[in-house]
Structures are given as C-alpha cells and as structure tokens.
C-alpha cells in the first residue's frame, strides 16, 4: 500500500510547502530533525476484493514536528505551561494528540465525519477499522535505537568523525553526527565536544549518496566472529555477542554511533570501554542537558512506550475503547540498524505483562527510506563545504496539526517563540500542545457533550 520512500517524500514536501519559514533552520548554518504522523486510508468504492489486487490508498500528513531541544530540570514548571521536551518525535506525537482530540470532538458532537466510530460501551469511541497511522522521523530516535555499528569510512552515509575522538571514552559523544548527543553541546563553541569535533577530509572517489549499503538489515544477519578491527581483549562475552549481532557478513565494525542520552540514574550504566563496547544496549536513558540534567526520557524509550500504551495519552483514553497504535515506523536516510531499531522499540518490551485489557506490545513495522532530509545535519554539512562559521542545531521547534484553528505553533525554550520573561505567565505564552492547553481542550470537550453521554469513567 505504501513504500518508505513515498512516506519520506510526502513528509518532506509537506514540510517544504505547508510549514512557513518561521522556526525553520537558518540556511547553511543550522540543521534540525523532522518527524510526522501519516494517515493511511483506502480509497472508497473499491468493492472488488480480487486476490492479488493492490488496494489504492490515500496518504495524508496529520501532524508534524521539528526540534532538537529539551529543557533542564531546573526550568520545569508544575503549572504545565512549558514544553519540557521539544525533540521532533515528541512534538509530532503531541501534535497528533491535538489532531485526535479535534477528531474526537467532531465525533462526540456529531458535527462532521470523524476518524472515530461509536464503541460497544456507552460514551466510548474507537478508530475506524480501515485507518492506519504511520510514524516518520528523518533520523533514528535518540537513545537505544541510535546505538548502531560504525563501519569503515566507505560504508558511512555521513561524514565520519576523526578516529581519535571516536575511540576516546572520555568524550561522551563520538560518532553520531545527527542525533541527540550534540544537539545542545555543539552550540557552545567552548564546549569540549565542539573543540574535539573535526570532520575528516572528504575522499574524492566516495559519494555520500551511494553509501547506505551496510546500514539496512543487521537484525537478519547471522552472528559471526567479532570483526578483526574490534579489539576483544577487554570485552565480556555478552558485549562480544552484541557486536557480532550488529555486524553484517564481512562488515568491519570500528566503533558504534554513540548517543548522548544518559542511563537512568540508579540503574546499570554504560561500560565506557573504548570502541564498539562503549555503550550497553537495551537500557532506559534520559536526554542530556547543557549542565542542567533533564528529566526527559530518550525518544527511543518514548516510542517504545507508545508501542505498548498507544499514542493517545491518558486524557483521551477516557473516551476511547482501545488505544491508538502506530502501524509502522519509517526512518529517513541516516546511520541506521534494523536490529537496533527492533531492539529499542519492540524487543526490550517483550516481557511486559499484566497490561490492562486492550493494551499489548505491538509488532510495529520498521523500515528505512533512502531519501535524505534536506535540512538534516548531514545534508547541510555537505552543502556548506568550507563555509565559515559553526554548524549548529536550530533553536526553534515547529508543531503542526491538521486542525482548523491555529494549526501552527512555533516555540523556543518551551514557550512560543518571542515570549519575554515578563510575559511568561500570560495565556499567550502557552504552546497549544502544552499540558495545560491539552487539559483546557479536554474540559471544553466535556462541556460540549451532555453529561448523560459521558463515559462511565468520568461520572
């Protein structure tokens, strides 16, 4: 019904055409990450169910988010009027919740057609059975899914970082050019990461566009001996097995792409060993901060949670008979490992039990596109060549939802862009996807529905 490249192209075009210039990266100086939720719906009047006939579908972006930032613990507010986490994946999901809330309002007030139909219990609704939702991200989510094997120079889809840095355990983030670990740190010219980051010179006979050959299906490869370029003298048997699983047949693993997301305090931590055993995989992590520790779980952890509990959130669940799950996750062109993605989103959740009725771990479909996001760090780095100045992540985050009223929301540091310190407590200083605004919209939904039609959980 769809291909990864079709989904990626649809999202890139939506970003280019439907989103304004405000909040987008400054050309040749800034980069960002893009995420979106896409609705897949069969075209009506396809009555013939002939075996082998391909069903035609419509594909529509219903939410979109960009961003690379999250606030530190000291800036969090109990009032719920600030966005704690503005990574693209989180912004896209919160924008999707806004879309779901609007659709639920349409269904409950009987105003227009909606994606929801009545459930079997009074006051509850469920998703139309012919609809699917896909999640797209231009880069692998930060955290566990971004711990992917780094092969020799010719196998990299992006410019590699100098080997000395990649093998230095004292540096927290070595090879991952586009994920979380330097989303904040590379802004600061005096930070140790910025000082150590040096790109190797480009080799004339190698092209970025023809180098994703070893980043596709590591999970389907048989385990083999540890590649000779990985020193095994100081590795445990478990670490050796992990490296062997990540390596495709004949591949030479020189390191792993590292995530700046830190292991949850009090739990087991990374080994810190040089090379491919630097990280322990499958662990819960929090996003790094610039001096001020964050309380935001990594995007890998959040996607794994949505794959068990759904994307709707606890407020909307009061009106739903069953959770809203994603059917597939599509990743844009970037350092990628099928084994790492499956492990992060599905594999480490397989032993979860005692879930409420209707909830279960989903076998979400995971695929990668060959299309590169034009404002990813990799793409911008390739375009700017020897341009002066430092390449930094964009400080703004964009939220877009398929809703009729004020679909766009541009924020910085958790508040609408342009908010001053004096205006922080005003109603205008609330993002439309902040917790307090979600609760206000939920209250409006209740007020628009007669109490006799409320679900039993709200009586």
XYZ file of C-alpha atoms in Angstrom:
459
model
C 0.000 0.000 0.000
C 2.975 2.322 0.535
C 6.759 2.406 0.398
C 9.220 4.070 2.811
C 10.333 6.490 0.106
C 6.720 7.530 -0.561
C 6.209 8.315 3.115
C 9.503 10.227 3.379
C 8.794 12.236 0.221
C 5.270 13.083 1.420
C 6.635 14.383 4.740
C 9.483 16.348 3.151
C 7.064 18.011 0.710
C 4.622 18.835 3.483
C 7.456 20.432 5.442
C 8.601 22.424 2.410
C 5.173 23.598 1.241
C 2.897 23.760 4.286
C 5.254 24.987 7.004
C 6.299 28.654 6.959
C 9.836 29.954 7.146
C 9.412 30.862 10.816
C 11.033 28.230 13.014
C 12.984 26.565 10.220
C 16.805 26.399 10.301
C 18.846 29.315 9.013
C 20.285 28.192 5.634
C 23.849 26.841 5.700
C 24.180 27.486 9.427
C 21.533 25.442 11.242
C 20.007 21.971 10.974
C 17.039 20.171 12.524
C 15.180 16.872 12.692
C 11.721 16.259 11.233
C 9.016 13.857 12.443
C 5.401 13.329 11.407
C 2.351 11.089 11.681
C 0.767 9.981 8.392
C -2.792 8.680 7.996
C -3.284 5.815 5.543
C -6.834 5.295 4.292
C -8.128 3.031 1.478
C -9.807 4.878 -1.371
C -13.590 4.449 -1.293
C -15.548 2.351 -3.831
C -13.011 -0.450 -4.076
C -15.684 -3.113 -3.848
C -13.785 -5.809 -5.716
C -11.728 -7.893 -3.322
C -9.954 -9.845 -6.032
C -6.994 -11.904 -4.773
C -3.718 -10.182 -5.555
C -5.322 -6.833 -6.338
C -3.383 -3.973 -4.762
C -5.561 -1.666 -2.678
C -5.187 2.024 -3.509
C -4.829 4.302 -0.514
C -4.659 7.984 0.314
C -1.746 9.228 2.413
C -2.134 12.382 4.479
C 0.154 14.065 6.996
C -1.965 14.777 10.090
C 0.764 16.045 12.410
C 4.341 17.238 12.111
C 7.114 18.378 14.414
C 10.663 19.653 14.225
C 13.156 20.239 17.001
C 16.288 19.079 18.817
C 15.997 20.613 22.299
C 14.683 19.870 25.772
C 14.791 21.968 28.918
C 16.768 21.193 32.063
C 15.264 20.016 35.322
C 15.550 23.439 36.972
C 13.335 25.045 34.297
C 10.438 22.618 34.616
C 7.146 24.075 35.910
C 4.334 22.390 37.851
C 1.793 24.533 36.002
C 2.273 22.505 32.805
C 2.611 25.614 30.631
C 6.080 24.810 29.270
C 7.215 22.122 26.828
C 9.785 20.020 28.651
C 10.787 18.033 25.573
C 10.952 19.642 22.125
C 12.578 16.845 20.153
C 10.877 16.378 16.791
C 9.422 12.957 17.635
C 7.790 14.282 20.809
C 6.456 17.414 19.096
C 4.951 15.281 16.295
C 3.239 12.983 18.800
C 1.803 15.853 20.853
C 0.595 17.455 17.606
C -1.013 14.107 16.774
C -2.798 14.132 20.144
C -4.165 17.559 19.274
C -5.486 16.130 15.990
C -7.048 13.159 17.818
C -8.740 15.470 20.323
C -10.236 17.529 17.487
C -11.482 14.379 15.723
C -12.983 13.097 18.967
C -14.802 16.411 19.409
C -16.258 16.053 15.899
C -17.449 12.527 16.665
C -18.889 13.284 20.096
C -20.774 16.401 18.971
C -21.938 14.772 15.701
C -20.833 17.822 13.707
C -18.790 16.241 10.894
C -17.341 12.968 9.731
C -14.588 11.768 12.029
C -11.897 9.102 12.196
C -13.790 7.689 15.207
C -16.907 5.499 15.309
C -19.016 4.560 18.363
C -17.644 1.749 20.505
C -19.589 -1.009 22.200
C -19.716 0.817 25.560
C -21.662 3.998 26.299
C -19.665 7.176 25.701
C -16.653 5.376 24.250
C -15.235 5.606 20.732
C -12.813 3.624 18.624
C -10.769 4.214 15.492
C -12.360 3.364 12.172
C -11.097 -0.116 11.207
C -9.918 0.929 7.737
C -7.452 3.575 9.038
C -3.760 3.196 9.811
C -1.245 5.656 11.239
C 2.468 5.627 10.405
C 5.223 7.468 12.226
C 8.065 9.077 10.268
C 11.334 10.515 11.554
C 14.188 11.865 9.465
C 16.654 10.291 11.903
C 16.781 7.328 14.237
C 15.370 8.306 17.650
C 17.921 9.298 20.274
C 18.798 6.725 22.896
C 18.969 2.972 22.385
C 17.925 2.950 18.705
C 20.836 5.264 17.827
C 23.488 2.875 19.136
C 24.300 1.458 15.719
C 27.509 -0.019 14.290
C 30.062 2.289 12.700
C 31.884 0.687 9.802
C 34.928 1.703 7.836
C 34.917 5.068 6.078
C 33.470 3.804 2.788
C 30.378 2.396 4.477
C 29.194 5.592 6.166
C 26.140 7.507 4.891
C 27.526 10.661 6.543
C 30.988 12.038 7.069
C 32.710 10.177 9.907
C 34.323 11.824 12.892
C 38.055 11.508 13.446
C 39.040 8.105 14.825
C 40.936 9.535 17.781
C 37.751 11.142 19.008
C 35.611 8.094 18.254
C 37.778 5.877 20.437
C 38.257 8.319 23.298
C 35.996 7.140 26.157
C 36.373 10.467 27.945
C 34.299 12.171 25.255
C 30.616 11.470 25.740
C 29.526 11.644 22.109
C 31.749 10.496 19.324
C 30.408 9.428 16.003
C 26.750 10.263 15.719
C 26.684 13.351 13.550
C 22.967 13.944 13.668
C 21.446 12.545 16.832
C 20.951 13.762 20.355
C 24.361 13.945 21.917
C 25.431 17.157 20.216
C 22.017 18.728 19.660
C 22.805 21.028 22.520
C 26.556 20.732 23.037
C 27.630 21.748 19.566
C 26.014 25.162 20.044
C 28.660 26.139 22.579
C 31.995 26.963 20.910
C 33.783 26.457 24.235
C 32.324 23.037 24.979
C 34.729 20.042 24.954
C 32.628 18.331 22.293
C 32.840 21.300 19.925
C 36.581 21.626 20.420
C 37.121 17.952 19.659
C 34.759 17.679 16.702
C 36.766 17.600 13.484
C 35.479 16.123 10.263
C 37.883 14.059 8.202
C 38.648 15.411 4.716
C 36.360 14.159 2.021
C 37.728 11.443 -0.246
C 37.139 12.367 -3.910
C 36.109 8.907 -5.087
C 33.448 8.388 -2.415
C 29.977 9.950 -2.513
C 27.585 10.418 0.353
C 24.594 9.398 -1.747
C 25.902 5.903 -2.521
C 26.886 4.655 0.873
C 23.979 3.143 2.797
C 24.849 -0.393 1.742
C 25.635 -1.773 5.197
C 23.013 0.045 7.261
C 19.835 -1.788 6.420
C 19.094 -5.245 7.846
C 21.605 -6.163 10.507
C 18.958 -7.956 12.531
C 18.568 -10.577 9.795
C 22.260 -11.390 9.612
C 23.646 -14.464 11.285
C 26.020 -13.921 14.154
C 29.625 -14.369 13.259
C 33.049 -13.775 14.744
C 33.916 -10.337 16.025
C 35.326 -8.263 13.153
C 39.122 -8.098 13.292
C 39.068 -4.293 13.630
C 37.391 -4.562 17.045
C 39.692 -5.369 19.931
C 38.120 -8.128 22.057
C 40.744 -8.316 24.767
C 38.745 -6.244 27.263
C 35.184 -7.243 26.289
C 32.818 -9.594 28.077
C 31.164 -12.466 26.226
C 27.867 -10.545 26.269
C 29.495 -7.480 24.695
C 31.173 -9.644 22.045
C 27.823 -11.213 21.169
C 26.180 -7.774 20.874
C 28.874 -6.536 18.478
C 28.676 -9.719 16.419
C 24.890 -9.342 16.040
C 25.266 -5.782 14.775
C 27.860 -6.651 12.142
C 26.697 -7.780 8.700
C 28.615 -10.548 6.999
C 32.070 -9.253 6.099
C 31.468 -5.888 7.756
C 34.253 -4.301 9.794
C 32.928 -2.568 12.893
C 35.352 0.102 14.086
C 33.045 1.660 16.680
C 29.384 2.350 17.405
C 27.474 5.560 16.856
C 27.071 6.945 20.339
C 24.094 8.579 21.943
C 24.419 11.414 24.413
C 21.347 10.129 26.265
C 22.431 9.111 29.775
C 21.428 5.915 31.552
C 18.638 6.415 34.094
C 20.184 7.302 37.486
C 20.414 4.328 39.825
C 20.377 1.764 37.027
C 23.233 -0.015 35.254
C 25.383 2.353 33.225
C 27.475 2.230 30.076
C 30.781 0.395 30.254
C 32.715 3.389 28.877
C 35.159 0.995 27.217
C 36.798 2.307 24.059
C 35.421 1.261 20.712
C 32.314 -0.778 19.963
C 31.640 -1.788 23.585
C 31.317 1.809 24.835
C 27.543 1.517 25.330
C 25.369 -1.124 26.923
C 22.260 -1.618 24.813
C 18.626 -2.002 25.803
C 18.824 0.429 28.732
C 16.461 3.279 29.626
C 18.045 6.699 29.116
C 17.362 10.387 29.745
C 18.239 13.136 27.302
C 21.390 15.114 28.092
C 21.338 18.749 29.106
C 23.862 21.575 28.957
C 24.963 21.386 32.586
C 21.379 21.104 33.860
C 20.256 17.457 33.851
C 16.950 16.808 32.111
C 14.103 14.566 33.219
C 13.041 13.727 29.649
C 13.345 10.106 28.600
C 15.044 9.416 25.281
C 12.947 9.294 22.112
C 13.722 5.557 21.795
C 12.175 4.989 25.225
C 9.144 7.131 24.402
C 8.494 5.353 21.099
C 8.773 2.020 22.926
C 6.212 3.243 25.472
C 3.822 4.392 22.714
C 4.207 0.954 21.141
C 2.787 -0.557 24.352
C 0.389 2.088 25.690
C -0.596 3.840 22.442
C -0.170 7.449 21.318
C -3.438 8.886 22.665
C -2.384 9.705 26.238
C -4.323 9.267 29.483
C -6.853 12.095 28.972
C -8.109 10.880 25.602
C -8.212 7.303 26.881
C -11.243 8.286 28.986
C -13.214 8.479 25.718
C -11.606 5.585 23.828
C -12.473 1.894 23.886
C -8.994 0.911 22.777
C -5.614 2.651 22.433
C -4.391 4.251 19.195
C -1.317 2.380 17.974
C 1.129 3.141 15.180
C 1.215 0.524 12.431
C 4.698 1.365 11.166
C 7.766 3.491 11.830
C 9.723 4.852 8.861
C 13.187 6.382 9.272
C 14.888 8.702 6.780
C 18.382 8.227 5.401
C 20.893 8.274 8.285
C 23.114 5.884 10.256
C 20.692 3.011 10.804
C 20.471 -0.540 12.088
C 17.348 -2.676 11.750
C 18.498 -4.776 14.701
C 18.934 -1.714 16.918
C 15.546 -0.265 15.951
C 13.747 -3.555 16.628
C 15.555 -3.984 19.926
C 14.758 -0.439 21.087
C 11.091 -0.303 20.064
C 9.937 -3.924 20.372
C 12.471 -6.430 21.663
C 13.134 -4.980 25.103
C 9.380 -4.706 25.794
C 8.508 -8.342 25.022
C 8.455 -9.420 28.673
C 5.974 -6.736 29.764
C 2.900 -8.384 31.263
C -0.219 -7.631 33.339
C -1.351 -4.864 30.986
C -4.950 -3.597 31.089
C -7.375 -5.104 28.607
C -6.790 -3.850 25.075
C -3.117 -2.978 25.642
C -0.286 -5.113 24.288
C 3.200 -4.848 22.815
C 2.817 -4.195 19.089
C 4.905 -5.753 16.328
C 5.187 -2.395 14.612
C 6.644 -2.498 11.096
C 10.026 -0.725 10.910
C 11.563 0.394 7.600
C 14.082 2.907 6.290
C 13.870 5.287 3.349
C 16.756 6.169 1.059
C 15.691 9.837 0.962
C 17.737 12.328 2.968
C 16.066 15.256 4.727
C 17.382 18.445 3.119
C 17.802 20.234 6.453
C 19.360 17.341 8.346
C 22.830 17.869 9.735
C 24.301 15.530 7.128
C 22.692 17.367 4.192
C 23.550 20.847 5.456
C 27.138 19.818 6.197
C 27.537 18.530 2.645
C 26.118 21.744 1.147
C 28.097 24.246 3.164
C 31.506 22.665 2.368
C 34.103 25.152 3.651
C 31.655 27.896 4.599
C 32.809 29.961 7.571
C 31.079 29.730 10.925
C 29.852 26.854 13.023
C 27.053 24.458 12.113
C 24.526 24.405 14.992
C 21.104 22.854 15.676
C 18.093 25.096 15.149
C 16.842 26.545 18.432
C 13.160 26.570 17.466
C 10.604 23.769 17.329
C 7.620 23.691 14.960
C 4.328 21.956 15.723
C 1.690 21.469 13.026
C -1.653 19.663 13.368
C -4.438 19.001 10.870
C -6.935 21.103 12.821
C -8.948 24.108 11.575
C -7.975 26.608 14.270
C -4.371 27.762 14.597
C -2.712 24.578 13.324
C 0.815 26.009 13.632
C 2.822 26.511 16.805
C 6.459 27.691 16.882
C 8.301 27.513 20.199
C 11.755 28.114 21.655
C 12.915 27.083 25.129
C 9.495 25.550 25.766
C 7.438 28.720 25.148
C 6.008 30.332 21.985
C 8.800 31.991 20.061
C 9.217 35.622 21.084
C 7.921 35.169 24.646
C 9.661 37.506 27.090
C 10.402 36.828 30.757
C 7.710 39.294 31.773
C 5.117 37.583 29.599
C 5.803 34.002 30.643
C 2.739 33.756 32.909
C 0.291 35.132 30.349
C -2.136 32.974 28.352
C -0.322 33.968 25.153
C 2.826 32.313 26.498
C 1.335 28.822 26.320
C 2.116 26.447 23.498
C -1.005 24.870 22.015
C 0.483 21.460 22.727
C 1.438 22.168 26.347
C -0.144 20.054 29.099
C -2.244 22.898 30.428
C -3.671 23.639 26.963
C -4.459 19.966 26.410
C -6.349 19.900 29.695
C -8.246 23.061 28.762
C -9.255 21.478 25.428
C -10.323 18.325 27.252
C -12.518 20.392 29.574
C -14.112 22.078 26.550
C -14.872 18.648 25.089
C -16.653 17.676 28.307
C -18.662 20.896 28.344
C -19.799 20.353 24.739
C -21.116 16.870 25.464
C -24.228 16.319 27.548
C -23.405 14.556 30.802
C -25.641 11.574 30.024
C -23.287 10.750 27.133
C -20.136 10.825 29.233
C -18.254 7.535 29.616
C -18.641 5.770 32.978
C -15.046 6.592 33.944
C -15.926 10.311 34.144
C -19.192 10.028 36.073
